[in-house]
Coordinates of C-alpha atoms and ligand atoms in Angstrom, one line a residue:
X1 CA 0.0 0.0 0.0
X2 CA 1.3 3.5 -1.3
X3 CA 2.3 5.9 1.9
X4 CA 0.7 9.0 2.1
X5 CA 2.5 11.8 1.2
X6 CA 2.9 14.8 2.4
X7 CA 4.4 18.0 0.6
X8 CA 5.8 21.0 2.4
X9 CA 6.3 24.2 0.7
X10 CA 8.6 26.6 2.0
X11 CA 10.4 30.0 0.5
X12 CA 11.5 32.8 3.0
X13 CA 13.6 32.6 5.9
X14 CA 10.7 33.0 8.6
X15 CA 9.5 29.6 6.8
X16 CA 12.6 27.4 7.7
X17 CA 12.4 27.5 11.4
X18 CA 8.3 26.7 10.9
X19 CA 9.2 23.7 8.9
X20 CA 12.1 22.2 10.4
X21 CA 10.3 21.0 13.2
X22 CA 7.6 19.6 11.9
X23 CA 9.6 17.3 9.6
X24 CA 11.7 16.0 11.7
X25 CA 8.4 14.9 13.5
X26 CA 7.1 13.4 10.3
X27 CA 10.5 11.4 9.7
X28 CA 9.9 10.1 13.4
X29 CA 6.5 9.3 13.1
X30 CA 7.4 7.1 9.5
X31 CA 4.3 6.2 7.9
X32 CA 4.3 9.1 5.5
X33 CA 6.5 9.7 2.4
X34 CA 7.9 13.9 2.5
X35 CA 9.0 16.4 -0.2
X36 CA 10.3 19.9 0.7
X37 CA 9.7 22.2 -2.2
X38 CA 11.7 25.6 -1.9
X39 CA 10.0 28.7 -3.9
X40 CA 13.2 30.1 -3.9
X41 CA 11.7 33.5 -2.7
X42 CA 15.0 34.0 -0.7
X43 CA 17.9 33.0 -2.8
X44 CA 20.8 34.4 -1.0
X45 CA 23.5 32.2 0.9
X46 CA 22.8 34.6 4.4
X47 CA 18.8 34.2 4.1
X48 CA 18.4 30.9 2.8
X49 CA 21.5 28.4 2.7
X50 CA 22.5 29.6 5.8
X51 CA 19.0 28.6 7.8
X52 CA 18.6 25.6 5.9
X53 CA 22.4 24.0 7.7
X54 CA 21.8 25.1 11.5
X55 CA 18.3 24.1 11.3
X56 CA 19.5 20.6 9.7
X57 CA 16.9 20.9 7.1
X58 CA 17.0 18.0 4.5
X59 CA 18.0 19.5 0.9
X60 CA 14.9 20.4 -0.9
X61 CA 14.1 17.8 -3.5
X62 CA 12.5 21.0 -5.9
X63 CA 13.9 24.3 -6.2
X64 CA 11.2 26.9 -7.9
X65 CA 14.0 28.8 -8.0
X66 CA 11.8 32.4 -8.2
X67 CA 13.8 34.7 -7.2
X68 CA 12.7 39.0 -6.5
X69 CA 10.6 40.9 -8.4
X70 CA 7.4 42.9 -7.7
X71 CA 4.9 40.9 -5.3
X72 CA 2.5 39.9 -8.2
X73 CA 5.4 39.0 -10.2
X74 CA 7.0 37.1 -7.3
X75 CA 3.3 35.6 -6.2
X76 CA 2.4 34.5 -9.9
X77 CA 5.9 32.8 -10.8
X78 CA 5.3 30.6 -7.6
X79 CA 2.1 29.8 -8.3
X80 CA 2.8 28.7 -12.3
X81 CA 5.9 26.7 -11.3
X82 CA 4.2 25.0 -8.1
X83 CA 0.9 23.7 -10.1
X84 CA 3.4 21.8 -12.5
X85 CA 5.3 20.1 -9.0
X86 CA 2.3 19.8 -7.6
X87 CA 0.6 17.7 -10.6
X88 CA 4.3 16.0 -11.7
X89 CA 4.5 14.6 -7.2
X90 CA 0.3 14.4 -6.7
X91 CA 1.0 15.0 -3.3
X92 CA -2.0 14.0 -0.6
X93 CA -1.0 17.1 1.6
X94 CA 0.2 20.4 0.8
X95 CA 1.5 22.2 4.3
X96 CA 2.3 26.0 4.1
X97 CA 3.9 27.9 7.0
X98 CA 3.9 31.4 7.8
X99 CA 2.8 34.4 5.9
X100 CA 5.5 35.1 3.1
X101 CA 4.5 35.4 -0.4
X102 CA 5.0 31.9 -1.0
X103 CA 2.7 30.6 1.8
X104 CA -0.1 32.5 -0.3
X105 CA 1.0 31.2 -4.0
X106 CA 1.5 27.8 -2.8
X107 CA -1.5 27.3 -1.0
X108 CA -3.4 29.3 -4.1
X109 CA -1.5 26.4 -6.2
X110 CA -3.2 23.7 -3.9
X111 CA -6.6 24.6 -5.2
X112 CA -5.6 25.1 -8.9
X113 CA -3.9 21.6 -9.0
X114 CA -6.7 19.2 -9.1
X115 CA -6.2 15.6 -10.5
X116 CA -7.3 12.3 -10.6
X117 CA -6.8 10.8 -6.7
X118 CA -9.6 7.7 -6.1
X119 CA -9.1 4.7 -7.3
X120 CA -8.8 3.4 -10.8
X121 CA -12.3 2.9 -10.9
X122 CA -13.1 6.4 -9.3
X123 CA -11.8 9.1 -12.1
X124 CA -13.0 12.4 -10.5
X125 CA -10.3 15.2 -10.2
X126 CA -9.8 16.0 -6.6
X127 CA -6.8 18.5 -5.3
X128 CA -4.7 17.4 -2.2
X129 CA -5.6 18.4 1.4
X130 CA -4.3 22.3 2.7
X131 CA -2.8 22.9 5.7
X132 CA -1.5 26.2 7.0
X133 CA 0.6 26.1 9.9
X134 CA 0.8 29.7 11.9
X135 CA -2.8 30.1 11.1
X136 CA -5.3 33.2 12.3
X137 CA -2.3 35.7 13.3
X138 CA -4.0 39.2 12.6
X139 CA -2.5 42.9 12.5
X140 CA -5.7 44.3 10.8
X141 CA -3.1 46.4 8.9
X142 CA -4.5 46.0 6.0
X143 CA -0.9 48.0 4.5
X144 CA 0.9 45.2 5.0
X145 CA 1.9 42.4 2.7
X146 CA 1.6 39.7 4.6
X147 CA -2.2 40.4 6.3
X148 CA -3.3 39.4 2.4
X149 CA -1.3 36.4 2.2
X150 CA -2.3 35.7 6.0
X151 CA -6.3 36.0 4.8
X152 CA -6.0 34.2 2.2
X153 CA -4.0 31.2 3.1
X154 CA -6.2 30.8 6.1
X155 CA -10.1 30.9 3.8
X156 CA -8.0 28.3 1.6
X157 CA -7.0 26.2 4.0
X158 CA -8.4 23.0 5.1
X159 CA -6.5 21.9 8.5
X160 CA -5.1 25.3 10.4
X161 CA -2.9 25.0 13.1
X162 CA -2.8 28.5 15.4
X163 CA 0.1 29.4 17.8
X164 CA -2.3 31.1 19.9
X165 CA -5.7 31.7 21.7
X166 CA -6.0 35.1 19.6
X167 CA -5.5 33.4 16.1
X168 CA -8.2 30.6 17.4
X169 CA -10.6 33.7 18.4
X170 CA -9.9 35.8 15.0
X171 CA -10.6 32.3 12.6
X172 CA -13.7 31.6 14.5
X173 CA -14.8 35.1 14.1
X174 CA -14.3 35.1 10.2
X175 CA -16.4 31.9 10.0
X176 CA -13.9 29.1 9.7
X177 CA -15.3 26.2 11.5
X178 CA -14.1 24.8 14.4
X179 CA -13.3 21.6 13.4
X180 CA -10.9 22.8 11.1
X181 CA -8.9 24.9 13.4
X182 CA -6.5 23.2 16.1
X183 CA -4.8 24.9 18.7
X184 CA -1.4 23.6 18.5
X185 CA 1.2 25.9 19.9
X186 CA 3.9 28.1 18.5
X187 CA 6.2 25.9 16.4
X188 CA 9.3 28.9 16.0
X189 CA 9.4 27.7 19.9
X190 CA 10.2 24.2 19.0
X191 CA 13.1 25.0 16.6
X192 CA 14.0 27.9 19.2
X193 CA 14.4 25.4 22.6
X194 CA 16.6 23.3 20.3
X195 CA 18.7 25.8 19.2
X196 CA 19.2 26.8 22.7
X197 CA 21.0 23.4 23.3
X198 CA 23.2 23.9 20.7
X199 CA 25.1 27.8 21.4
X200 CA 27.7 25.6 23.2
X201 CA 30.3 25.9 20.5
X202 CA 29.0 29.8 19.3
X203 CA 31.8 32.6 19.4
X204 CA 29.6 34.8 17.6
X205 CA 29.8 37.3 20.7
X206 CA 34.0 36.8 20.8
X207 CA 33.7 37.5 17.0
X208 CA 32.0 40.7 17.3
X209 CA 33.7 41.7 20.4
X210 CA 30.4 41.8 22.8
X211 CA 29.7 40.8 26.1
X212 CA 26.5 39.2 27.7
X213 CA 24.2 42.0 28.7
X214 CA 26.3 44.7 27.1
X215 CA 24.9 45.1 23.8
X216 CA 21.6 46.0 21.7
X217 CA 20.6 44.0 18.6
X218 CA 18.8 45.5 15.5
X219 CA 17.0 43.6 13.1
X220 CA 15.0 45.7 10.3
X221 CA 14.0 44.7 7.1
X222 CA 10.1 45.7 6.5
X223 CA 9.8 47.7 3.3
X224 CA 7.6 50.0 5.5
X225 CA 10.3 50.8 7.4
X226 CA 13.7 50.6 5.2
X227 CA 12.4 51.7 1.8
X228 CA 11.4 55.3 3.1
X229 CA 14.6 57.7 3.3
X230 CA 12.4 59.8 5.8
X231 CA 11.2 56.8 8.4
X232 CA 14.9 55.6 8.0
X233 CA 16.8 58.7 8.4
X234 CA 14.5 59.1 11.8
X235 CA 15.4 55.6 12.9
X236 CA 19.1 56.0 12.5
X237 CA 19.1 58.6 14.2
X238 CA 17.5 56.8 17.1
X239 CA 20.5 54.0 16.7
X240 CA 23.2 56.7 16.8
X241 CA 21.4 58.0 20.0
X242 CA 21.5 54.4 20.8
X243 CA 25.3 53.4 20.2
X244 CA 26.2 56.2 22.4
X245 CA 24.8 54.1 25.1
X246 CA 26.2 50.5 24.2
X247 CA 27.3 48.8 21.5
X248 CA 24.5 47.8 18.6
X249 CA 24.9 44.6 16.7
X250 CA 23.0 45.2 13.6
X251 CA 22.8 42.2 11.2
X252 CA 21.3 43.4 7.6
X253 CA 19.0 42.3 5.8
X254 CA 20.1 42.3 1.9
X255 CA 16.9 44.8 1.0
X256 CA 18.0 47.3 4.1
X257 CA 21.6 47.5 2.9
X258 CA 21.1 47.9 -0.4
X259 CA 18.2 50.7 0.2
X260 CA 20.4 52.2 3.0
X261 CA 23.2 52.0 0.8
X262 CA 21.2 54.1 -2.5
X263 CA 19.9 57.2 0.3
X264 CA 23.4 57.4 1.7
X265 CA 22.5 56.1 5.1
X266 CA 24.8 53.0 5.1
X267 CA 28.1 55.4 5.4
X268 CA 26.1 57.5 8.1
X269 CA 25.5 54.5 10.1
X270 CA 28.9 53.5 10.8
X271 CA 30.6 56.6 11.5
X272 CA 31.1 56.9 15.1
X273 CA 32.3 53.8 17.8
X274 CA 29.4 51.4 18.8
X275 CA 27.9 50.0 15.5
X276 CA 29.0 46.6 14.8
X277 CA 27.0 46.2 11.1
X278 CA 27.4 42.6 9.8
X279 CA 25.4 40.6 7.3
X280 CA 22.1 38.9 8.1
X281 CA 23.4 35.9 10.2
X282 CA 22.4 32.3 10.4
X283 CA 20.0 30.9 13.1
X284 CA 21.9 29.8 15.4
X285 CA 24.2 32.7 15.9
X286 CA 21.0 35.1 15.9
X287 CA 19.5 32.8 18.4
X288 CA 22.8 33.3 20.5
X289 CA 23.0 37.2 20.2
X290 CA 18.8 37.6 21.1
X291 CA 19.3 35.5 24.5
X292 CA 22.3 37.4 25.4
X293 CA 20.9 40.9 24.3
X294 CA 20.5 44.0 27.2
X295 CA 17.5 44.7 24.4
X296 CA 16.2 44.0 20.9
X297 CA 15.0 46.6 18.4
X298 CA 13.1 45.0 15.4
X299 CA 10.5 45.2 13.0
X300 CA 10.2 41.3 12.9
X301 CA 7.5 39.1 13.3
X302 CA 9.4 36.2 14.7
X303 CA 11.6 37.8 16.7
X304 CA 8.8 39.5 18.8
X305 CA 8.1 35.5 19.8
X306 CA 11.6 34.6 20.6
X307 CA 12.4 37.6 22.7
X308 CA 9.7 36.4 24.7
X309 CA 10.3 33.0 25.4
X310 CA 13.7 34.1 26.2
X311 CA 12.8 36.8 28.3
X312 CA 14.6 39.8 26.8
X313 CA 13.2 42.8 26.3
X314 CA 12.2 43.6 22.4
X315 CA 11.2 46.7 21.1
X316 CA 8.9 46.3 18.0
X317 CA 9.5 49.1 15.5
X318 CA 5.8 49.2 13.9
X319 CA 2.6 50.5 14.7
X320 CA 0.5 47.3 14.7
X321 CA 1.6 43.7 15.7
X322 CA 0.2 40.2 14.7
X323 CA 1.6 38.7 17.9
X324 CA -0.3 41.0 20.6
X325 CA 0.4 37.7 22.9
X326 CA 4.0 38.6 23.1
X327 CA 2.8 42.3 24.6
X328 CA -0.1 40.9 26.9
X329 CA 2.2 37.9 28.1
X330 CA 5.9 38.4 26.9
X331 CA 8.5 41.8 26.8
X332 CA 7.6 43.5 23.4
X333 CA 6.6 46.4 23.2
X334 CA 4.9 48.6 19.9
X335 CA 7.0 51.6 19.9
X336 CA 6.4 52.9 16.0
X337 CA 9.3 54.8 13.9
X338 CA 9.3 58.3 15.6
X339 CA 12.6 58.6 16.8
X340 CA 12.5 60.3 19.8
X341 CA 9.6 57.3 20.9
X342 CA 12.2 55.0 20.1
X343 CA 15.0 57.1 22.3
X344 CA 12.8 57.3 25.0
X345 CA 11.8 53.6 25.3
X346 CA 15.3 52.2 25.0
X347 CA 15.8 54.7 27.7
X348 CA 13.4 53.0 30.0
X349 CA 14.4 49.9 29.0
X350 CA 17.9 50.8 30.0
X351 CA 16.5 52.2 33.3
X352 CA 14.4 49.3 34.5
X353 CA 15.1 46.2 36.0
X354 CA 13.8 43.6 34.0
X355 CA 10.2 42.2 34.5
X356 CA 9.7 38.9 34.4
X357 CA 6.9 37.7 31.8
X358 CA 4.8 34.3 31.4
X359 CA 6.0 32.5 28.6
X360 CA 2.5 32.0 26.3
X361 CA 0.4 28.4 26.7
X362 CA 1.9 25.9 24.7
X363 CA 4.6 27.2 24.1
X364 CA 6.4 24.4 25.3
X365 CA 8.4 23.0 22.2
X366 CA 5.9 20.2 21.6
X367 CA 3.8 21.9 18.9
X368 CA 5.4 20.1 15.4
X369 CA 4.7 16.9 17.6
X370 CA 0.9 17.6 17.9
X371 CA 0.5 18.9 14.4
X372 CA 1.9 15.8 12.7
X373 CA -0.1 13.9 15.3
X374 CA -3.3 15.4 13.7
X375 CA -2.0 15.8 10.1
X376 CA -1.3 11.7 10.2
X377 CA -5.1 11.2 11.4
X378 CA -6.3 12.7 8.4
X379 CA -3.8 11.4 6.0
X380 CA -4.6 7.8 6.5
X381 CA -8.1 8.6 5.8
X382 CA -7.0 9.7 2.3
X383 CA -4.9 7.1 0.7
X384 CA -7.0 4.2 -1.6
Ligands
LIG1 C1 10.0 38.5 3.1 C2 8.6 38.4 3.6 C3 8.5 39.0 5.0 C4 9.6 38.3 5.9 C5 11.0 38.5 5.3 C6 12.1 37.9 6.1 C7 6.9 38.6 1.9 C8 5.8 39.5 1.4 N1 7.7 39.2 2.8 O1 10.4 39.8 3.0 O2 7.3 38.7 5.6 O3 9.6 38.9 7.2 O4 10.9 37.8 4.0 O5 13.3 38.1 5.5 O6 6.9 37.5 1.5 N2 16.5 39.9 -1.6 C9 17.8 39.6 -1.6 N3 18.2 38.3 -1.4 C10 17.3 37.3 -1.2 C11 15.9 37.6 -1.2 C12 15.6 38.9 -1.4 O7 18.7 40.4 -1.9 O8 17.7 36.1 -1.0 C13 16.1 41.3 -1.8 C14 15.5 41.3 -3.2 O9 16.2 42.2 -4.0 C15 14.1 41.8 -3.0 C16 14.0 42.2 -1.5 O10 15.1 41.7 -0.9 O11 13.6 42.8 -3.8 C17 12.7 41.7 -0.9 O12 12.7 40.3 -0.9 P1 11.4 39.5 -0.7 O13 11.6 38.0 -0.6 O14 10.4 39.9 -1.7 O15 10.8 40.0 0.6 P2 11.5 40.3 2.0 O16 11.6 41.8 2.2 O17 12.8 39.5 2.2

């Protein structure tokens, strides 16, 4: 008898850590065959390679190989080369993680992708299961990329797995029914606690010349945010207020550098001690900088999580968040783009002794483990 099987789709970096997880759980489990299919939406060694070895993903067996362009471009080349994977493998699952613009196109190319999948006898076209793991997160921003891609995915999807009460709350609310939507925990935890066991051998603070404690880290990378020359002219000069204070490790994102680099704000940036710039880093060294860090300033979705669950204080450079558990529960805090917000929060930051938050329900490292557990129930029920 055939094994189910089950493709994942992944693209951007925030996808990796999602995945990894969950297939080592699959492998575990062993009744099911597994493709990973990389959209190559992020193409570059420090956002994609990079992720792929410390989270000891297996080598994709597809490569879309997309590449940048404008989102509809990006979108619609993922979704043309993912139907032809997709009806070449007839997978029996399709699991998409996150928000990215490949989430969207893939699941999108779910639906489109219909063939036969009965028996001989049974000829009716039928397209493989959907299943969207970090289901139901919300901004209500509707200016932001992902929110789309978040919609979407979730009204296409047939099995959604949420990190958190909220997400539960906002699928119930749009109509989704309950039986489709499992409350499985936050996944980016699972890949996170691992790392954590593996910063032994890490020099990345020698390297950088950083101690424990000592240091802020910036991460920034939202078009929002870096594409503007205003909004990123005001921000750097919140982190040359900030360098003053202690030494800023700012690992950049390809986009940031290059737009920083065309306004003229990438030679502003390192004049003056205190700015250590490097190039976006791999997991395992970010991991090891975040849990060390006096504070975090980013405009990240993922990182608001971790700084959580590690208990160091993260200030979120946007207006709106997706993850209001990590405010309610965790150390993040919304502080937008003006920069004498920014100033004055690091300021208390700096000031206050830290507090110490509650680490979200199930968060607990075990959430690829039920979300396999439930994806295998179904699967069975789909093979002839
Ligand atoms: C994408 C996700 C965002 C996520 C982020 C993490 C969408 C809509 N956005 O944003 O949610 O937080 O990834 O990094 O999917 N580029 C490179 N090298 C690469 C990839 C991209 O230089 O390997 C440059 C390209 O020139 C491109 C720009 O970065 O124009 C944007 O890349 P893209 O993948 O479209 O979105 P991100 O900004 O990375």
């Amino acid at each position: 008898m055939p094994q189910p099987h089950i493709l994942i789709a992944v693209g951007a970096r925030p996808n990796f850590m999602k995945a990894a997880p969950l297939i080592r759980s699959l492998k575990r489990a062993g009744r099911v065959h597994l493709t990973l299919v990389h959209t190559g939406q992020h193409y570059d060694p420090e956002l994609s390679d990079w992720f792929l070895r410390d989270l000891k993903l297996p080598s994709p067996a597809v490569n879309l190989r997309v590449g940048s362009g404008s989102h509809a471009r990006q979108t619609a080349a993922i979704l043309e080369r993912f139907e032809s994977v997709v009806l070449r493998l007839r997978p029996d699952v399709i699991v998409v993680v996150g928000d990215v613009n490949s989430t969207v196109a893939c699941a999108l190319g779910c639906w489109k992708a219909a063939y036969p999948r009965g028996t001989p006898a049974d000829s009716s076209r039928r397209r493989p299961l959907l299943a969207h793991v970090e289901a139901g997160l919300r901004s209500f921003d509707r200016s932001m990329p992902e929110e789309a891609n978040r919609i979407v995915t979730d009204h296409l999807s047939d099995l959604l797995f949420a990190p958190s009460p909220d997400a539960v709350t906002h699928l119930r609310r749009e109509g989704i029914p309950s039986r489709r939507i499992f409350f499985v925990g936050n996944i980016m935890i699972d890949s996170l606690r691992r790392a954590l066991t593996e910063l032994k051998g890490s020099r990345v603070l020698e390297r950088l010349g950083v101690s424990p404690g000592r240091y802020a880290l910036v991460t920034l990378h939202r078009p929002s945010n870096v594409d503007d020359p205003a909004t990123s002219r005001g921000i750097l000069r919140a982190l040359q207020w900030l360098q003053g204070r202690l030494p800023v490790v700012f690992p950049m994102h390809p986009r940031t550098r290059r737009m920083w680099a065309r306004c003229g704000l990438l030679g502003r940036l390192t004049q003056g001690k205190g700015m250590i710039l490097t190039p976006a880093l791999g997991y395992l060294e970010l991991v090891r900088l975040m849990k060390s860090a006096r504070l975090v300033l980013t405009d990240s979705g993922g990182i608001q999580e971790e700084t959580t669950f590690l208990q160091v204080p993260c200030l979120t450079l946007r207006t709106t968040t997706e993850r209001p558990i990590t405010i309610s529960h965790g150390t993040n805090r919304l502080v937008g783009v003006i920069p004498r917000r920014i100033v004055e929060s690091c300021e208390k930051v700096l000031r206050s002794r830290p507090r110490r938050p509650r680490v979200p329900p199930r968060w607990d490292g075990r959430a690829a483990e039920r979300i396999s557990r439930i994806l295998l129930r179904h699967v069975i029920h789909l093979t002839p």
